[in-house]
PDB file of C-alpha atoms and ligand atoms in Angstrom:
ATOM      1  CA  MET K   1       0.000   0.000   0.000  1.00  0.00           C
ATOM      2  CA  LEU K   2       1.271   3.473  -0.845  1.00  0.00           C
ATOM      3  CA  LYS K   3       1.918   5.776   2.061  1.00  0.00           C
ATOM      4  CA  SER K   4      -0.434   8.523   3.178  1.00  0.00           C
ATOM      5  CA  PRO K   5       0.250  11.703   5.170  1.00  0.00           C
ATOM      6  CA  PRO K   6       1.402  12.751   7.673  1.00  0.00           C
ATOM      7  CA  PHE K   7       5.100  11.947   7.316  1.00  0.00           C
ATOM      8  CA  PHE K   8       6.549  10.901  10.701  1.00  0.00           C
ATOM      9  CA  ILE K   9       9.765  12.379  12.092  1.00  0.00           C
ATOM     10  CA  ILE K  10      10.852  10.492  15.196  1.00  0.00           C
ATOM     11  CA  GLY K  11      13.845  11.950  17.043  1.00  0.00           C
ATOM     12  CA  ASN K  12      15.797   9.517  19.227  1.00  0.00           C
ATOM     13  CA  TRP K  13      18.105  11.162  21.744  1.00  0.00           C
ATOM     14  CA  LYS K  14      19.490   7.782  22.863  1.00  0.00           C
ATOM     15  CA  SER K  15      21.554   8.130  26.067  1.00  0.00           C
ATOM     16  CA  HIS K  16      22.222  11.870  25.934  1.00  0.00           C
ATOM     17  CA  LYS K  17      21.474  15.062  27.904  1.00  0.00           C
ATOM     18  CA  THR K  18      21.007  16.235  31.463  1.00  0.00           C
ATOM     19  CA  ILE K  19      17.610  17.571  32.471  1.00  0.00           C
ATOM     20  CA  LYS K  20      18.913  21.129  32.172  1.00  0.00           C
ATOM     21  CA  GLU K  21      20.165  20.440  28.644  1.00  0.00           C
ATOM     22  CA  ALA K  22      16.810  18.929  27.713  1.00  0.00           C
ATOM     23  CA  VAL K  23      14.983  22.034  28.938  1.00  0.00           C
ATOM     24  CA  MET K  24      17.342  24.287  26.993  1.00  0.00           C
ATOM     25  CA  TRP K  25      16.805  22.135  23.885  1.00  0.00           C
ATOM     26  CA  TRP K  26      13.041  22.568  24.224  1.00  0.00           C
ATOM     27  CA  GLN K  27      13.314  26.337  24.756  1.00  0.00           C
ATOM     28  CA  ASP K  28      15.220  26.725  21.493  1.00  0.00           C
ATOM     29  CA  PHE K  29      13.160  24.205  19.558  1.00  0.00           C
ATOM     30  CA  SER K  30       9.820  25.706  20.637  1.00  0.00           C
ATOM     31  CA  ALA K  31      11.047  29.206  19.742  1.00  0.00           C
ATOM     32  CA  PHE K  32      11.850  27.993  16.186  1.00  0.00           C
ATOM     33  CA  TRP K  33       8.440  26.318  15.980  1.00  0.00           C
ATOM     34  CA  LYS K  34       6.544  29.399  17.170  1.00  0.00           C
ATOM     35  CA  LYS K  35       8.333  31.538  14.603  1.00  0.00           C
ATOM     36  CA  SER K  36       7.568  29.099  11.811  1.00  0.00           C
ATOM     37  CA  PRO K  37       4.865  26.577  12.832  1.00  0.00           C
ATOM     38  CA  VAL K  38       4.907  23.120  11.264  1.00  0.00           C
ATOM     39  CA  ASN K  39       1.707  21.841   9.653  1.00  0.00           C
ATOM     40  CA  PRO K  40       0.711  18.778  11.735  1.00  0.00           C
ATOM     41  CA  GLY K  41      -1.353  17.435   8.845  1.00  0.00           C
ATOM     42  CA  LYS K  42       1.833  17.142   6.789  1.00  0.00           C
ATOM     43  CA  ILE K  43       4.442  16.279   9.408  1.00  0.00           C
ATOM     44  CA  LYS K  44       4.006  14.486  12.728  1.00  0.00           C
ATOM     45  CA  VAL K  45       6.875  15.019  15.159  1.00  0.00           C
ATOM     46  CA  ILE K  46       7.648  12.477  17.867  1.00  0.00           C
ATOM     47  CA  LEU K  47      10.508  12.871  20.310  1.00  0.00           C
ATOM     48  CA  CYS K  48      12.059   9.963  22.209  1.00  0.00           C
ATOM     49  CA  PRO K  49      14.230  11.527  24.923  1.00  0.00           C
ATOM     50  CA  GLY K  50      15.626   9.663  27.948  1.00  0.00           C
ATOM     51  CA  PHE K  51      13.209   8.439  30.627  1.00  0.00           C
ATOM     52  CA  ILE K  52      14.476  11.133  32.994  1.00  0.00           C
ATOM     53  CA  HIS K  53      13.393  13.911  30.612  1.00  0.00           C
ATOM     54  CA  LEU K  54       9.832  12.760  30.051  1.00  0.00           C
ATOM     55  CA  THR K  55       8.073  14.509  32.931  1.00  0.00           C
ATOM     56  CA  ILE K  56       9.535  17.948  32.376  1.00  0.00           C
ATOM     57  CA  LEU K  57       9.190  17.740  28.593  1.00  0.00           C
ATOM     58  CA  LYS K  58       5.576  16.600  28.908  1.00  0.00           C
ATOM     59  CA  SER K  59       4.796  19.715  31.013  1.00  0.00           C
ATOM     60  CA  LEU K  60       6.653  22.053  28.669  1.00  0.00           C
ATOM     61  CA  ILE K  61       5.013  20.587  25.562  1.00  0.00           C
ATOM     62  CA  THR K  62       1.547  20.794  27.141  1.00  0.00           C
ATOM     63  CA  LEU K  63       2.106  24.403  28.202  1.00  0.00           C
ATOM     64  CA  SER K  64       3.345  25.409  24.753  1.00  0.00           C
ATOM     65  CA  LYS K  65       0.460  23.648  22.925  1.00  0.00           C
ATOM     66  CA  ILE K  66       2.956  22.609  20.235  1.00  0.00           C
ATOM     67  CA  PRO K  67       1.884  19.309  18.628  1.00  0.00           C
ATOM     68  CA  VAL K  68       4.969  17.238  19.471  1.00  0.00           C
ATOM     69  CA  PHE K  69       4.387  13.738  20.857  1.00  0.00           C
ATOM     70  CA  LEU K  70       6.625  11.819  23.232  1.00  0.00           C
ATOM     71  CA  GLY K  71       7.929   8.283  22.986  1.00  0.00           C
ATOM     72  CA  VAL K  72      10.171   6.015  25.052  1.00  0.00           C
ATOM     73  CA  GLN K  73      13.254   4.342  23.611  1.00  0.00           C
ATOM     74  CA  ASP K  74      12.532   1.021  25.304  1.00  0.00           C
ATOM     75  CA  ILE K  75       9.932  -0.483  27.618  1.00  0.00           C
ATOM     76  CA  SER K  76       9.852  -3.329  30.105  1.00  0.00           C
ATOM     77  CA  PRO K  77       8.491  -6.709  28.991  1.00  0.00           C
ATOM     78  CA  PHE K  78       7.038  -7.003  32.516  1.00  0.00           C
ATOM     79  CA  LYS K  79       4.019  -5.311  33.962  1.00  0.00           C
ATOM     80  CA  GLU K  80       4.336  -3.050  36.999  1.00  0.00           C
ATOM     81  CA  GLY K  81       5.853  -4.912  39.955  1.00  0.00           C
ATOM     82  CA  ALA K  82       9.061  -6.070  41.637  1.00  0.00           C
ATOM     83  CA  PHE K  83      11.427  -5.621  38.672  1.00  0.00           C
ATOM     84  CA  THR K  84      14.297  -3.451  39.871  1.00  0.00           C
ATOM     85  CA  GLY K  85      15.494  -0.920  37.334  1.00  0.00           C
ATOM     86  CA  GLU K  86      12.702  -1.529  34.829  1.00  0.00           C
ATOM     87  CA  ILE K  87      10.326   1.059  33.393  1.00  0.00           C
ATOM     88  CA  ALA K  88       6.909  -0.569  33.121  1.00  0.00           C
ATOM     89  CA  ALA K  89       4.662   0.642  30.308  1.00  0.00           C
ATOM     90  CA  SER K  90       1.861   1.476  32.759  1.00  0.00           C
ATOM     91  CA  THR K  91       4.162   3.849  34.669  1.00  0.00           C
ATOM     92  CA  VAL K  92       4.830   6.017  31.605  1.00  0.00           C
ATOM     93  CA  SER K  93       1.425   5.672  29.975  1.00  0.00           C
ATOM     94  CA  ASP K  94       0.361   9.183  30.956  1.00  0.00           C
ATOM     95  CA  LEU K  95       3.549  10.632  29.456  1.00  0.00           C
ATOM     96  CA  VAL K  96       4.109   8.913  26.120  1.00  0.00           C
ATOM     97  CA  SER K  97       2.152   7.832  23.073  1.00  0.00           C
ATOM     98  CA  TYR K  98       4.871   5.731  21.380  1.00  0.00           C
ATOM     99  CA  ALA K  99       7.597   3.226  22.281  1.00  0.00           C
ATOM    100  CA  LEU K 100      10.599   2.151  20.238  1.00  0.00           C
ATOM    101  CA  ILE K 101      10.927  -1.606  20.578  1.00  0.00           C
ATOM    102  CA  GLY K 102      13.854  -3.737  19.445  1.00  0.00           C
ATOM    103  CA  HIS K 103      16.188  -0.936  18.374  1.00  0.00           C
ATOM    104  CA  SER K 104      19.409  -2.495  17.080  1.00  0.00           C
ATOM    105  CA  GLU K 105      21.335  -1.083  20.054  1.00  0.00           C
ATOM    106  CA  ARG K 106      18.949  -2.829  22.470  1.00  0.00           C
ATOM    107  CA  ARG K 107      19.305  -6.091  20.563  1.00  0.00           C
ATOM    108  CA  LYS K 108      23.089  -5.920  20.212  1.00  0.00           C
ATOM    109  CA  LEU K 109      24.243  -4.341  23.471  1.00  0.00           C
ATOM    110  CA  PHE K 110      21.505  -5.564  25.820  1.00  0.00           C
ATOM    111  CA  ALA K 111      20.799  -8.937  24.203  1.00  0.00           C
ATOM    112  CA  GLU K 112      17.080  -8.289  23.736  1.00  0.00           C
ATOM    113  CA  LYS K 113      15.503 -11.191  21.873  1.00  0.00           C
ATOM    114  CA  ARG K 114      12.324 -11.605  19.915  1.00  0.00           C
ATOM    115  CA  GLY K 115      10.351 -13.347  22.712  1.00  0.00           C
ATOM    116  CA  GLU K 116      11.041 -10.487  25.067  1.00  0.00           C
ATOM    117  CA  LEU K 117      10.270  -7.908  22.379  1.00  0.00           C
ATOM    118  CA  VAL K 118       6.894  -9.486  21.709  1.00  0.00           C
ATOM    119  CA  ARG K 119       6.132  -9.100  25.437  1.00  0.00           C
ATOM    120  CA  GLU K 120       7.245  -5.461  25.275  1.00  0.00           C
ATOM    121  CA  ILE K 121       4.821  -4.898  22.399  1.00  0.00           C
ATOM    122  CA  GLU K 122       2.070  -6.504  24.437  1.00  0.00           C
ATOM    123  CA  GLN K 123       2.780  -4.303  27.462  1.00  0.00           C
ATOM    124  CA  ALA K 124       2.872  -1.178  25.304  1.00  0.00           C
ATOM    125  CA  ARG K 125      -0.458  -2.050  23.684  1.00  0.00           C
ATOM    126  CA  ILE K 126      -2.221  -2.878  26.954  1.00  0.00           C
ATOM    127  CA  ASN K 127      -1.253   0.599  28.106  1.00  0.00           C
ATOM    128  CA  ASN K 128      -2.314   2.447  24.947  1.00  0.00           C
ATOM    129  CA  ILE K 129       1.239   3.075  23.784  1.00  0.00           C
ATOM    130  CA  GLN K 130       1.866   2.597  20.075  1.00  0.00           C
ATOM    131  CA  PRO K 131       4.880   0.295  19.488  1.00  0.00           C
ATOM    132  CA  ILE K 132       7.411   1.167  16.789  1.00  0.00           C
ATOM    133  CA  TYR K 133       9.037  -2.206  16.140  1.00  0.00           C
ATOM    134  CA  CYS K 134      12.557  -1.897  14.741  1.00  0.00           C
ATOM    135  CA  VAL K 135      14.027  -4.390  12.290  1.00  0.00           C
ATOM    136  CA  GLN K 136      17.535  -4.353  10.894  1.00  0.00           C
ATOM    137  CA  ASN K 137      16.863  -6.067   7.595  1.00  0.00           C
ATOM    138  CA  GLU K 138      13.897  -6.814   5.407  1.00  0.00           C
ATOM    139  CA  ASP K 139      13.921 -10.552   6.166  1.00  0.00           C
ATOM    140  CA  MET K 140      13.088 -10.116   9.840  1.00  0.00           C
ATOM    141  CA  LEU K 141       9.605 -11.069  10.949  1.00  0.00           C
ATOM    142  CA  ILE K 142       7.291  -8.382  12.212  1.00  0.00           C
ATOM    143  CA  PRO K 143       4.998  -9.445  15.052  1.00  0.00           C
ATOM    144  CA  HIS K 144       1.335  -9.286  14.130  1.00  0.00           C
ATOM    145  CA  GLY K 145      -0.482  -6.029  14.754  1.00  0.00           C
ATOM    146  CA  CYS K 146       2.477  -3.612  14.725  1.00  0.00           C
ATOM    147  CA  GLN K 147       1.397  -0.462  12.965  1.00  0.00           C
ATOM    148  CA  PHE K 148       4.846   1.133  12.860  1.00  0.00           C
ATOM    149  CA  VAL K 149       8.025  -0.585  11.759  1.00  0.00           C
ATOM    150  CA  GLY K 150      11.439   1.065  11.956  1.00  0.00           C
ATOM    151  CA  TYR K 151      13.748  -0.158   9.193  1.00  0.00           C
ATOM    152  CA  GLU K 152      17.296   0.584  10.317  1.00  0.00           C
ATOM    153  CA  PRO K 153      20.191  -1.168   8.559  1.00  0.00           C
ATOM    154  CA  VAL K 154      22.856  -1.427  11.290  1.00  0.00           C
ATOM    155  CA  TRP K 155      25.739  -0.182   9.123  1.00  0.00           C
ATOM    156  CA  ALA K 156      23.850   3.050   8.419  1.00  0.00           C
ATOM    157  CA  ILE K 157      23.325   3.956  12.078  1.00  0.00           C
ATOM    158  CA  GLY K 158      25.600   6.708  13.352  1.00  0.00           C
ATOM    159  CA  SER K 159      27.995   6.081  10.459  1.00  0.00           C
ATOM    160  CA  GLY K 160      27.230   9.086   8.284  1.00  0.00           C
ATOM    161  CA  LYS K 161      26.576   6.550   5.506  1.00  0.00           C
ATOM    162  CA  PRO K 162      22.814   6.386   5.008  1.00  0.00           C
ATOM    163  CA  GLU K 163      21.063   3.802   2.889  1.00  0.00           C
ATOM    164  CA  THR K 164      19.990   5.458  -0.371  1.00  0.00           C
ATOM    165  CA  PRO K 165      16.315   6.467  -0.551  1.00  0.00           C
ATOM    166  CA  GLU K 166      15.921   4.093  -3.525  1.00  0.00           C
ATOM    167  CA  ASN K 167      17.266   1.041  -1.668  1.00  0.00           C
ATOM    168  CA  ALA K 168      15.436   1.952   1.537  1.00  0.00           C
ATOM    169  CA  ASP K 169      12.218   2.320  -0.458  1.00  0.00           C
ATOM    170  CA  GLN K 170      12.706  -1.107  -2.037  1.00  0.00           C
ATOM    171  CA  ALA K 171      13.221  -2.608   1.437  1.00  0.00           C
ATOM    172  CA  ALA K 172      10.085  -0.804   2.647  1.00  0.00           C
ATOM    173  CA  LYS K 173       8.143  -2.206  -0.300  1.00  0.00           C
ATOM    174  CA  ASN K 174       9.353  -5.745   0.471  1.00  0.00           C
ATOM    175  CA  LEU K 175       8.495  -5.387   4.155  1.00  0.00           C
ATOM    176  CA  LEU K 176       5.014  -4.150   3.277  1.00  0.00           C
ATOM    177  CA  LYS K 177       4.472  -6.996   0.841  1.00  0.00           C
ATOM    178  CA  LYS K 178       5.057  -9.534   3.616  1.00  0.00           C
ATOM    179  CA  GLN K 179       2.562  -7.834   5.913  1.00  0.00           C
ATOM    180  CA  GLU K 180      -0.522  -8.216   3.849  1.00  0.00           C
ATOM    181  CA  GLN K 181      -2.734  -8.792   6.865  1.00  0.00           C
ATOM    182  CA  ASP K 182      -1.618  -5.449   8.350  1.00  0.00           C
ATOM    183  CA  LYS K 183      -2.582  -3.020   5.656  1.00  0.00           C
ATOM    184  CA  GLN K 184      -2.132   0.103   7.772  1.00  0.00           C
ATOM    185  CA  ILE K 185       1.529  -0.542   8.530  1.00  0.00           C
ATOM    186  CA  LYS K 186       3.946   2.396   8.235  1.00  0.00           C
ATOM    187  CA  ILE K 187       7.649   1.938   7.509  1.00  0.00           C
ATOM    188  CA  ILE K 188      10.025   4.409   9.144  1.00  0.00           C
ATOM    189  CA  TYR K 189      13.639   4.614   7.875  1.00  0.00           C
ATOM    190  CA  GLY K 190      16.496   5.117  10.372  1.00  0.00           C
ATOM    191  CA  GLY K 191      20.241   5.505   9.706  1.00  0.00           C
ATOM    192  CA  SER K 192      22.201   8.766   9.332  1.00  0.00           C
ATOM    193  CA  VAL K 193      19.206  10.892   8.357  1.00  0.00           C
ATOM    194  CA  THR K 194      20.146  14.585   8.191  1.00  0.00           C
ATOM    195  CA  PRO K 195      18.471  17.888   7.217  1.00  0.00           C
ATOM    196  CA  GLU K 196      20.292  17.567   3.874  1.00  0.00           C
ATOM    197  CA  ASN K 197      19.191  14.059   2.918  1.00  0.00           C
ATOM    198  CA  VAL K 198      15.730  13.845   4.522  1.00  0.00           C
ATOM    199  CA  THR K 199      13.843  15.034   1.439  1.00  0.00           C
ATOM    200  CA  GLY K 200      15.036  11.962  -0.477  1.00  0.00           C
ATOM    201  CA  TYR K 201      13.128   9.714   1.968  1.00  0.00           C
ATOM    202  CA  ARG K 202      10.106  12.000   1.984  1.00  0.00           C
ATOM    203  CA  MET K 203       9.816  11.664  -1.809  1.00  0.00           C
ATOM    204  CA  THR K 204       9.763   7.848  -1.787  1.00  0.00           C
ATOM    205  CA  LYS K 205       6.657   5.785  -2.414  1.00  0.00           C
ATOM    206  CA  TYR K 206       6.660   3.496   0.598  1.00  0.00           C
ATOM    207  CA  ILE K 207       8.594   5.181   3.428  1.00  0.00           C
ATOM    208  CA  SER K 208       6.233   6.949   5.851  1.00  0.00           C
ATOM    209  CA  GLY K 209       8.782   8.573   8.125  1.00  0.00           C
ATOM    210  CA  VAL K 210      12.337   8.841   9.398  1.00  0.00           C
ATOM    211  CA  LEU K 211      14.077   8.120  12.698  1.00  0.00           C
ATOM    212  CA  PRO K 212      17.006  10.502  13.167  1.00  0.00           C
ATOM    213  CA  GLY K 213      19.311   9.898  16.141  1.00  0.00           C
ATOM    214  CA  GLY K 214      22.344  12.189  15.932  1.00  0.00           C
ATOM    215  CA  ALA K 215      20.413  14.819  13.966  1.00  0.00           C
ATOM    216  CA  SER K 216      17.844  15.192  16.757  1.00  0.00           C
ATOM    217  CA  LEU K 217      20.353  16.242  19.413  1.00  0.00           C
ATOM    218  CA  LYS K 218      20.653  19.886  18.399  1.00  0.00           C
ATOM    219  CA  PRO K 219      17.378  21.836  18.252  1.00  0.00           C
ATOM    220  CA  ASP K 220      18.360  23.859  15.171  1.00  0.00           C
ATOM    221  CA  THR K 221      19.462  20.776  13.226  1.00  0.00           C
ATOM    222  CA  PHE K 222      16.314  18.863  14.171  1.00  0.00           C
ATOM    223  CA  PHE K 223      14.070  21.797  13.311  1.00  0.00           C
ATOM    224  CA  ASN K 224      15.801  22.299   9.942  1.00  0.00           C
ATOM    225  CA  LEU K 225      15.325  18.611   9.223  1.00  0.00           C
ATOM    226  CA  ILE K 226      11.596  18.971   9.955  1.00  0.00           C
ATOM    227  CA  LYS K 227      11.251  22.126   7.875  1.00  0.00           C
ATOM    228  CA  ASN K 228      13.170  20.752   4.893  1.00  0.00           C
ATOM    229  CA  CYS K 229      10.893  17.756   4.973  1.00  0.00           C
ATOM    230  CA  GLU K 230       7.735  19.869   5.248  1.00  0.00           C
ATOM    231  CA  ASN K 231       8.788  22.024   2.302  1.00  0.00           C
ATOM    232  CA  ALA K 232       9.789  19.110   0.051  1.00  0.00           C
TER     233      ALA K 232
HETATM  234  P1  PGA B 301      21.504   7.975  13.567  1.00  0.00           P
HETATM  235  O1  PGA B 301      20.626   6.905  14.372  1.00  0.00           O
HETATM  236  O2  PGA B 301      20.534   8.951  12.943  1.00  0.00           O
HETATM  237  O3  PGA B 301      22.369   8.646  14.603  1.00  0.00           O
HETATM  238  O4  PGA B 301      22.258   7.246  12.530  1.00  0.00           O
HETATM  239  C1  PGA B 301      19.556   6.287  13.721  1.00  0.00           C
HETATM  240  C2  PGA B 301      18.981   5.121  14.455  1.00  0.00           C
HETATM  241  O5  PGA B 301      19.428   4.787  15.567  1.00  0.00           O
HETATM  242  O6  PGA B 301      18.030   4.490  13.906  1.00  0.00           O
END
């Protein structure tokens, strides 16, 4: 199925920023937005900061009335309970609308496996959080019912060497073909997306959004990326 608007831009801060830095980021970013508002019908902006930033950012976003949505970068496969160090989906359900699940860094560095990821999806869903299930190649299976799939070839992440829009679009097409029962699925491309190259992905047939990591860390870079995409 061909994509339909809006185009999703999902910033992933990974393990960066103090609370003070996060607040300063928002002050700058919201000032850019107020000066030149982004059309939410064309572009939907989601920010995945660290867990520690969620509460303050939620308040600031609500106060500003700017349509930016929050997501978590990971979620516990367990429900609320005696699980030291875990962030249960129910405990962040009043803060976030989305959850990244199975990012390649979680799989590689924290040994997260499919069984566990399926339970994370379940916990997200039970708590009205939309999972964004990340796969690293087009042959990986997507659990049933995931509406958002992040396609992030590992070699393109943080390398400054993005997959070309043409190849990424072909992978998106192949992923969509395999998911015939989930017609509403949206493929999000991640891997060295920048303000300069984002329009290439916007112009594709099958890619419904992008997942910039490094390019979301500076408010001016992230805002330029959004604006370039909106104007494409
Ligand atoms: P990057 O990260 O934009 O820094 O390459 C992308 C990702 O983690 O998917």
